[in-house]
Short mmCIF file of C-alpha atoms in Angstrom, two decimals:
data_model
loop_
_atom_site.label_atom_id
_atom_site.label_comp_id
_atom_site.label_asym_id
_atom_site.label_seq_id
_atom_site.Cartn_x
_atom_site.Cartn_y
_atom_site.Cartn_z
CA MET A 284 4.21 -20.01 93.60
CA ARG A 285 4.93 -20.21 89.63
CA ARG A 286 7.79 -17.42 88.61
CA ARG A 287 6.07 -15.19 86.17
CA ARG A 288 7.64 -15.52 82.69
CA ARG A 289 10.01 -12.92 82.14
CA LYS A 290 8.76 -10.34 79.13
CA ASN A 291 11.44 -10.52 76.26
CA GLN A 292 13.63 -7.76 76.48
CA TYR A 293 14.87 -7.72 73.00
CA VAL A 294 12.64 -5.69 70.61
CA PHE A 295 13.26 -7.71 67.56
CA ALA A 296 13.25 -11.04 68.90
CA GLY A 297 10.75 -13.15 67.22
CA GLU A 298 9.65 -11.33 64.33
CA VAL A 299 8.80 -12.47 61.26
CA PRO A 300 11.69 -12.09 58.55
CA ARG A 301 10.38 -9.71 55.56
CA SER A 302 9.35 -11.60 52.67
CA ARG A 303 11.36 -12.42 49.80
CA GLY A 304 8.79 -12.96 47.64
CA LYS A 305 7.41 -9.20 47.57
CA SER A 306 11.13 -8.01 46.43
CA PHE A 307 11.42 -10.41 43.37
CA LEU A 308 8.20 -9.19 42.31
CA LEU A 309 9.18 -5.15 42.77
CA GLY A 310 12.55 -6.16 40.74
CA LEU A 311 10.52 -8.02 38.41
CA LEU A 312 8.19 -5.27 37.55
CA MET A 313 11.28 -2.93 37.16
CA VAL A 314 12.35 -5.33 34.88
CA LEU A 315 9.72 -5.42 32.05
CA LEU A 316 8.99 -1.97 32.40
CA ALA A 317 12.41 -1.39 31.33
CA VAL A 318 11.97 -3.81 29.10
CA ALA A 319 8.68 -1.88 27.44
CA LEU A 320 10.34 1.16 27.33
CA ALA A 321 13.26 -0.18 25.74
CA VAL A 322 10.68 -1.29 23.04
CA LEU A 323 9.00 1.35 22.95
CA ILE A 324 12.13 4.02 22.17
CA SER A 325 13.34 1.15 19.68
CA ASN A 326 9.93 1.02 17.74
CA PHE A 327 9.63 4.80 17.69
CA THR A 328 12.99 5.42 16.35
CA LEU A 329 12.66 2.28 13.95
CA ASN A 330 9.07 3.89 12.97
CA ASN A 331 10.64 7.43 11.88
CA GLN A 332 13.48 5.98 9.78
CA VAL A 333 12.33 4.69 6.16
CA LEU A 334 13.87 2.09 4.46
CA LEU A 335 14.69 2.04 0.41
CA THR A 336 14.47 -1.06 -0.32
CA PRO A 337 16.05 -2.49 -4.02
CA VAL A 338 13.96 -4.89 -5.88
CA SER A 339 15.60 -6.52 -9.23
CA VAL A 340 12.91 -8.03 -11.51
CA THR A 341 13.93 -9.90 -14.28
CA VAL A 342 11.66 -9.88 -17.69
CA GLN A 343 11.84 -11.62 -20.30
CA ASN A 344 12.54 -9.98 -23.80
CA LEU A 345 12.69 -6.65 -21.94
CA PRO A 346 13.60 -4.21 -24.59
CA GLN A 347 16.87 -2.69 -24.47
CA ASP A 348 16.09 0.57 -24.38
CA LEU A 349 13.88 -0.03 -20.82
CA GLU A 350 16.91 -2.17 -19.72
CA ASN A 351 17.04 -0.65 -15.88
CA TRP A 352 13.55 1.07 -15.96
CA SER A 353 13.38 2.28 -12.34
CA ILE A 354 10.34 2.58 -10.07
CA LEU A 355 9.84 3.77 -6.80
CA HIS A 356 7.09 2.22 -5.30
CA ILE A 357 5.12 3.95 -2.42
CA SER A 358 1.94 2.63 -0.62
CA ASP A 359 0.01 2.79 2.71
CA LEU A 360 0.93 6.44 3.73
CA HIS A 361 -2.50 6.40 5.44
CA GLY A 362 -2.32 10.53 5.80
CA GLN A 363 0.98 9.96 8.20
CA GLU A 364 3.65 11.92 8.61
CA ILE A 365 7.34 10.07 8.85
CA GLY A 366 9.04 12.43 10.88
CA ALA A 367 8.30 16.02 10.64
CA GLY A 368 7.09 17.25 7.30
CA GLN A 369 7.96 13.72 5.60
CA SER A 370 11.46 14.41 6.80
CA ALA A 371 12.74 10.48 7.06
CA ILE A 372 11.28 9.96 3.38
CA ARG A 373 12.98 13.11 2.82
CA LYS A 374 15.90 11.66 3.98
CA ALA A 375 15.49 7.89 2.23
CA LEU A 376 15.19 9.46 -1.28
CA SER A 377 18.29 11.96 -0.79
CA GLY A 378 20.53 11.03 -4.05
CA THR A 379 17.94 8.69 -5.21
CA ASN A 380 17.74 9.19 -9.82
CA TYR A 381 14.54 7.19 -11.10
CA SER A 382 12.54 6.61 -13.99
CA SER A 383 9.17 6.81 -12.53
CA VAL A 384 6.96 6.63 -9.08
CA VAL A 385 3.80 5.08 -8.32
CA PHE A 386 1.35 5.31 -5.47
CA THR A 387 -0.68 2.11 -5.12
CA GLY A 388 -3.31 3.12 -2.10
CA ASP A 389 -4.36 4.00 1.37
CA LEU A 390 -2.98 6.86 0.71
CA LEU A 391 -4.73 10.10 2.76
CA GLY A 392 -5.85 8.93 6.77
CA SER A 393 -9.52 8.09 7.66
CA ASP A 394 -10.05 12.07 8.23
CA GLY A 395 -9.67 12.78 4.11
CA ASP A 396 -6.86 15.10 4.50
CA VAL A 397 -4.14 14.92 1.44
CA GLN A 398 -1.37 17.12 2.49
CA PRO A 399 0.57 14.51 4.35
CA LEU A 400 0.85 12.55 0.75
CA LEU A 401 1.09 16.02 -1.12
CA ASP A 402 4.40 16.71 1.31
CA VAL A 403 5.62 13.23 -0.15
CA ILE A 404 4.39 14.78 -3.58
CA ALA A 405 6.92 17.43 -3.04
CA LEU A 406 9.74 15.40 -2.73
CA LEU A 407 9.79 13.85 -5.73
CA ALA A 408 11.32 15.04 -9.36
CA THR A 409 8.85 17.29 -11.29
CA ASP A 410 10.11 15.49 -14.41
CA LYS A 411 9.40 12.10 -13.26
CA PRO A 412 6.05 10.29 -14.77
CA LYS A 413 4.19 9.80 -11.41
CA PHE A 414 0.92 7.38 -11.49
CA LEU A 415 -1.88 6.33 -8.12
CA ILE A 416 -4.51 4.46 -7.55
CA PRO A 417 -6.50 4.79 -4.42
CA GLY A 418 -6.71 2.09 -2.03
CA ASP A 419 -9.87 0.60 -0.37
CA GLU A 420 -9.49 2.98 2.90
CA ASP A 421 -8.99 5.88 0.32
CA PRO A 422 -12.31 8.12 -0.61
CA SER A 423 -12.95 7.80 -3.90
CA PRO A 424 -11.01 10.23 -6.63
CA TYR A 425 -14.63 11.02 -7.94
CA ALA A 426 -17.26 13.81 -7.70
CA SER A 427 -20.92 12.36 -8.03
CA ALA A 428 -22.13 15.25 -6.38
CA ALA A 429 -21.74 19.01 -6.59
CA HIS A 430 -18.99 20.95 -5.58
CA ASP A 431 -17.00 23.72 -5.86
CA SER A 432 -15.69 23.39 -9.26
CA LEU A 433 -16.64 21.40 -12.30
CA SER A 434 -13.86 18.63 -12.38
CA VAL A 435 -15.00 15.33 -12.14
CA TYR A 436 -12.53 15.00 -9.74
CA ALA A 437 -13.11 15.39 -5.77
CA PRO A 438 -10.85 18.15 -4.66
CA TRP A 439 -8.32 15.76 -2.96
CA ALA A 440 -7.83 14.05 -6.62
CA GLN A 441 -7.53 17.42 -8.00
CA ALA A 442 -4.95 18.46 -5.36
CA VAL A 443 -2.68 15.67 -6.36
CA MET A 444 -3.38 16.06 -10.41
CA GLU A 445 -2.14 19.53 -9.75
CA ALA A 446 0.90 18.33 -8.07
CA GLY A 447 2.11 16.72 -10.94
CA VAL A 448 0.48 13.00 -10.76
CA THR A 449 -1.56 10.76 -13.01
CA ILE A 450 -4.54 9.50 -10.98
CA LEU A 451 -4.26 6.01 -12.90
CA ASP A 452 -8.24 5.07 -14.23
CA GLU A 453 -6.53 4.28 -17.94
CA PRO A 454 -3.67 2.49 -19.30
CA VAL A 455 -1.12 5.15 -19.51
CA SER A 456 2.38 4.92 -22.18
CA ILE A 457 5.66 6.03 -21.68
CA LEU A 458 8.25 6.00 -24.89
CA ARG A 459 11.50 5.57 -24.09
CA GLY A 460 13.51 5.32 -27.55
CA LYS A 461 11.84 2.70 -29.69
CA SER A 462 10.21 1.37 -26.85
CA THR A 463 6.69 1.36 -24.44
CA ILE A 464 6.47 0.85 -21.34
CA TRP A 465 2.59 0.86 -19.99
CA PHE A 466 0.95 1.77 -16.57
CA VAL A 467 -1.80 -0.31 -16.36
CA PRO A 468 -4.56 -0.06 -13.22
CA GLU A 469 -5.17 -3.71 -13.01
CA TYR A 470 -9.12 -3.85 -12.69
CA LEU A 471 -9.41 -2.86 -16.61
CA TYR A 472 -8.22 -6.46 -17.44
CA ASN A 473 -11.41 -7.77 -15.50
CA LEU A 474 -13.44 -4.88 -17.24
CA ASP A 475 -16.38 -5.71 -19.41
CA LEU A 476 -15.86 -2.71 -21.64
CA ASN A 477 -19.01 -3.47 -23.87
CA GLY A 478 -21.35 -3.89 -20.80
CA MET A 479 -20.00 -0.69 -18.95
CA THR A 480 -20.05 1.45 -21.92
CA ALA A 481 -23.78 0.45 -22.26
CA VAL A 482 -24.47 0.97 -18.96
CA TYR A 483 -22.71 4.66 -19.02
CA GLN A 484 -24.52 5.31 -22.21
CA LYS A 485 -27.76 4.82 -20.51
CA GLN A 486 -27.35 7.23 -17.50
CA LEU A 487 -26.28 9.57 -19.64
CA ASP A 488 -29.36 9.06 -21.50
CA ASP A 489 -31.35 9.57 -19.07
CA LEU A 490 -30.07 12.61 -17.73
CA SER A 491 -29.99 14.07 -20.79
CA ALA A 492 -33.56 13.76 -21.65
CA SER A 493 -34.57 15.79 -18.70
CA ASP A 494 -35.27 19.48 -19.17
CA SER A 495 -33.70 20.59 -15.99
CA LEU A 496 -30.89 19.17 -14.31
CA THR A 497 -29.97 19.90 -10.68
CA PRO A 498 -26.83 20.49 -9.47
CA ASP A 499 -25.95 17.11 -8.21
CA GLN A 500 -27.39 15.70 -11.46
CA SER A 501 -25.58 18.06 -13.72
CA ALA A 502 -22.26 16.70 -11.83
CA GLN A 503 -23.28 13.39 -12.72
CA LYS A 504 -23.88 13.98 -16.20
CA ARG A 505 -20.47 14.78 -16.56
CA LEU A 506 -18.87 12.30 -14.62
CA THR A 507 -20.79 10.25 -17.09
CA GLU A 508 -19.21 11.67 -20.17
CA HIS A 509 -15.99 11.73 -18.47
CA HIS A 510 -16.42 7.44 -18.46
CA LEU A 511 -17.59 7.12 -21.44
CA ALA A 512 -14.95 9.28 -23.04
CA ARG A 513 -12.38 7.09 -20.87
CA LEU A 514 -13.60 3.63 -21.21
CA GLU A 515 -13.01 4.72 -25.13
CA ARG A 516 -9.50 5.69 -24.82
CA VAL A 517 -8.89 2.13 -22.95
CA ARG A 518 -10.57 0.70 -25.51
CA LEU A 519 -8.09 2.39 -28.26
CA ALA A 520 -4.92 1.79 -25.83
CA MET A 521 -5.67 -2.00 -25.76
CA SER A 522 -5.69 -1.93 -29.71
CA ALA A 523 -2.81 0.39 -30.26
CA MET A 524 -0.03 -1.81 -27.99
CA THR A 525 2.03 -4.51 -28.80
CA GLU A 526 3.56 -7.77 -28.21
CA LYS A 527 7.28 -5.78 -27.34
CA ASP A 528 5.75 -3.04 -25.31
CA ILE A 529 5.96 -3.59 -21.46
CA GLN A 530 2.79 -3.67 -19.04
CA VAL A 531 3.48 -2.61 -15.02
CA VAL A 532 0.40 -3.08 -13.31
CA LEU A 533 -1.36 -1.14 -10.27
CA THR A 534 -3.38 -2.68 -7.44
CA HIS A 535 -3.59 -2.20 -4.17
CA THR A 536 -5.00 -5.24 -2.75
CA PRO A 537 -2.24 -7.98 -3.89
CA LEU A 538 -3.72 -10.49 -6.19
CA THR A 539 -3.73 -14.11 -5.27
CA ARG A 540 -2.80 -17.18 -6.50
CA GLU A 541 -6.86 -18.53 -7.40
CA TYR A 542 -7.24 -14.82 -8.66
CA VAL A 543 -4.67 -14.84 -11.14
CA TYR A 544 -5.19 -18.59 -12.18
CA THR A 545 -8.73 -17.61 -13.30
CA MET A 546 -7.44 -14.91 -15.18
CA LEU A 547 -5.42 -16.87 -17.09
CA GLN A 548 -7.88 -19.37 -17.64
CA TRP A 549 -10.64 -17.36 -19.52
CA VAL A 550 -8.21 -15.14 -21.61
CA ASP A 551 -7.29 -15.50 -24.83
CA LYS A 552 -3.38 -16.55 -25.01
CA LYS A 553 -3.03 -14.10 -27.77
CA GLU A 554 -4.36 -11.21 -26.18
CA ILE A 555 -2.17 -8.69 -26.00
CA PHE A 556 -4.18 -6.60 -23.37
CA SER A 557 -3.68 -9.31 -20.42
CA LEU A 558 -2.61 -9.74 -17.21
CA ARG A 559 -0.82 -12.69 -18.65
CA ASN A 560 1.76 -10.00 -19.95
CA ALA A 561 2.11 -8.44 -16.88
CA ALA A 562 5.93 -7.47 -16.44
CA VAL A 563 5.54 -7.06 -13.04
CA VAL A 564 2.39 -6.08 -10.51
CA LEU A 565 3.00 -3.96 -7.72
CA ALA A 566 0.44 -4.02 -4.75
CA GLY A 567 0.50 -3.27 -1.26
CA HIS A 568 -2.66 -3.51 1.58
CA TYR A 569 -0.95 -5.53 4.29
CA ALA A 570 1.33 -2.97 5.65
CA GLY A 571 3.67 -6.17 6.07
CA GLY A 572 1.93 -7.41 8.71
CA GLN A 573 1.57 -4.12 10.62
CA TRP A 574 3.04 -6.05 13.78
CA ARG A 575 6.34 -8.24 13.06
CA LEU A 576 8.55 -10.51 15.70
CA PRO A 577 12.10 -9.16 15.62
CA TRP A 578 14.01 -10.98 12.32
CA GLY A 579 10.70 -13.02 12.20
CA GLY A 580 7.33 -12.43 9.96
CA ALA A 581 4.46 -10.93 10.61
CA VAL A 582 2.11 -12.08 13.96
CA TYR A 583 -1.15 -11.79 12.63
CA VAL A 584 -3.44 -11.16 9.12
CA PRO A 585 -6.76 -10.96 9.54
CA GLU A 586 -7.22 -12.81 5.68
CA TYR A 587 -4.63 -15.12 6.94
CA GLY A 588 -5.06 -16.10 10.11
CA TRP A 589 -1.52 -16.09 12.45
CA PHE A 590 1.98 -16.02 11.54
CA PRO A 591 1.53 -15.90 7.93
CA PRO A 592 4.26 -17.09 5.28
CA ASP A 593 5.72 -13.51 4.26
CA ASN A 594 5.59 -13.98 0.38
CA LEU A 595 1.57 -13.51 0.85
CA ILE A 596 1.89 -10.29 2.12
CA SER A 597 5.03 -8.65 1.63
CA GLY A 598 8.10 -8.64 -0.40
CA LEU A 599 8.84 -10.36 -4.21
CA ASP A 600 6.68 -13.67 -5.56
CA TYR A 601 6.15 -14.59 -8.73
CA ILE A 602 2.50 -16.25 -9.08
CA ASN A 603 1.81 -18.50 -12.39
CA GLY A 604 4.76 -17.19 -13.20
CA ILE A 605 4.20 -13.44 -13.08
CA PRO A 606 5.94 -11.19 -10.97
CA GLN A 607 4.39 -9.37 -7.99
CA TYR A 608 5.81 -7.13 -5.39
CA ILE A 609 3.52 -6.19 -1.98
CA SER A 610 5.03 -3.52 -0.51
CA PRO A 611 5.06 -3.07 3.30
CA GLY A 612 4.12 0.31 3.16
CA LEU A 613 4.46 3.68 5.56
CA ALA A 614 2.32 3.70 8.10
CA ALA A 615 -0.18 1.60 10.17
CA SER A 616 -3.26 0.59 8.51
CA SER A 617 -6.54 0.07 10.42
CA TYR A 618 -7.44 -3.62 8.48
CA TYR A 619 -5.80 -4.20 11.63
CA PRO A 620 -8.19 -3.27 14.68
CA TRP A 621 -6.01 -5.02 17.52
CA GLN A 622 -3.07 -3.66 16.30
CA PRO A 623 -3.43 0.08 16.58
CA PHE A 624 0.66 0.77 15.08
CA ARG A 625 3.55 -0.61 13.45
CA LEU A 626 5.39 -3.19 15.52
CA PHE A 627 9.25 -4.00 14.68
CA ASN A 628 7.84 -3.00 11.49
CA GLN A 629 10.39 -0.46 9.62
CA PRO A 630 8.40 1.64 6.90
CA GLU A 631 9.59 1.03 3.38
CA ILE A 632 9.83 2.26 -0.19
CA ALA A 633 10.81 0.13 -3.25
CA TYR A 634 13.52 0.77 -5.30
CA ILE A 635 11.93 -1.61 -8.46
CA THR A 636 14.27 -2.02 -11.22
CA LEU A 637 13.49 -4.23 -14.60
CA THR A 638 15.83 -5.71 -16.22
CA ALA A 639 16.69 -8.64 -18.69
CA HIS A 640 19.63 -10.38 -16.96
CA MET A 641 18.75 -13.00 -14.16
CA LYS A 642 19.74 -11.77 -10.78
#
C-alpha cells in the first residue's frame, strides 16, 4: 500500500523569490523623477535671473565724442514678467549707467498687454533716449481705424510714447559734443521712397475727394498724412547724414548673409545712408534658440533645423564686415510651437559699448 505524500509543513517552502526587476524599475523611476524635479527647479531659478551681458563693438573711425557710447539692448519680452514686477530686470540693471536704450521687438504678449513692457520702461533712466521697433508678434503701432483718440498710433504705442520711448519709424539723431549718432530702423535702407510717397499721395487724394468720410476713413486719412510727413522727414534725414556720423541699425529679425550681400551689391558705395555704413545692427527674434543644452547650443530652430551654430541666432557676429548682435531676449517665444518655455536659456539684456579700439 502506497504511503501518502506528506504535506509540506513549511509555509514558505517553494515560494518564488520576489522579482528584482520591479524594484529596479521603481528605483529608476524615482531617480528620473528626482532628476526631472531638479531640472525644473534649476530652470525656474535660471529663468528668473536676468544676465546683463557686456558686448564691445569696434567701430572704425568712431569720433572721440562717441567713444564708449553704451546701449542697453532689450528684446523679446513677450508681455511677461521676469520676477514679480520685473524685479529680476531691476536687479540686473541696478547701478548700471548707459547712454541709450533700444527695444528690438516682440515685446507685448499674445493678448496685446502692454503693462509688462511699461513696467520695464519705468525701471529705466528718464533722461536717456529710448527707441523701440515692433516685432513680428507685436500689434501694429499704427491705428488704421477710429479709436478713442485722434492719435495715429495704436493705444499700446501711445502708452509707450507717453512713457518716454520713441517708436522708431524714421531716423533719429543725437548730438554728443560735435558728433552725431543716428538710430535707424533697418527697413528704411530697402525702401523705395519715391514709390511709397506716390502710393500714400494717391491714397490721400482719394480720401480727400470724398465729401463725407466715415470715422474709419478719417483715421485712415490722418495716418496717410502722417506717413507722407514721415517720409519727407526720412528724406531730410538721409540728406543730413555725413560720412562722419554713426548709424546704429535696429531690426527685429536678424539680417542674413545673403540679404546683406544683396543690399551691398546694388547700393552706391558713395551713398552715406547705407547699410554699408552701419556701425552695428541690433536684432532679436530667435530667443537664443529657446531650448538649449547645458554648456551647449540651441536644440532646434525652425529656420535652421537641429543644433544650428550660435552665430546664426545669438551673440555678436560680422556679416560682410558689418557687426550684428542678436539678443537671446528675455522670455519664451511662440516661434517655437513645441518648445513652450525657455530651457537652460537664461534671460539676457546686452550692454553694448561702441569703441574705436580693438578688444
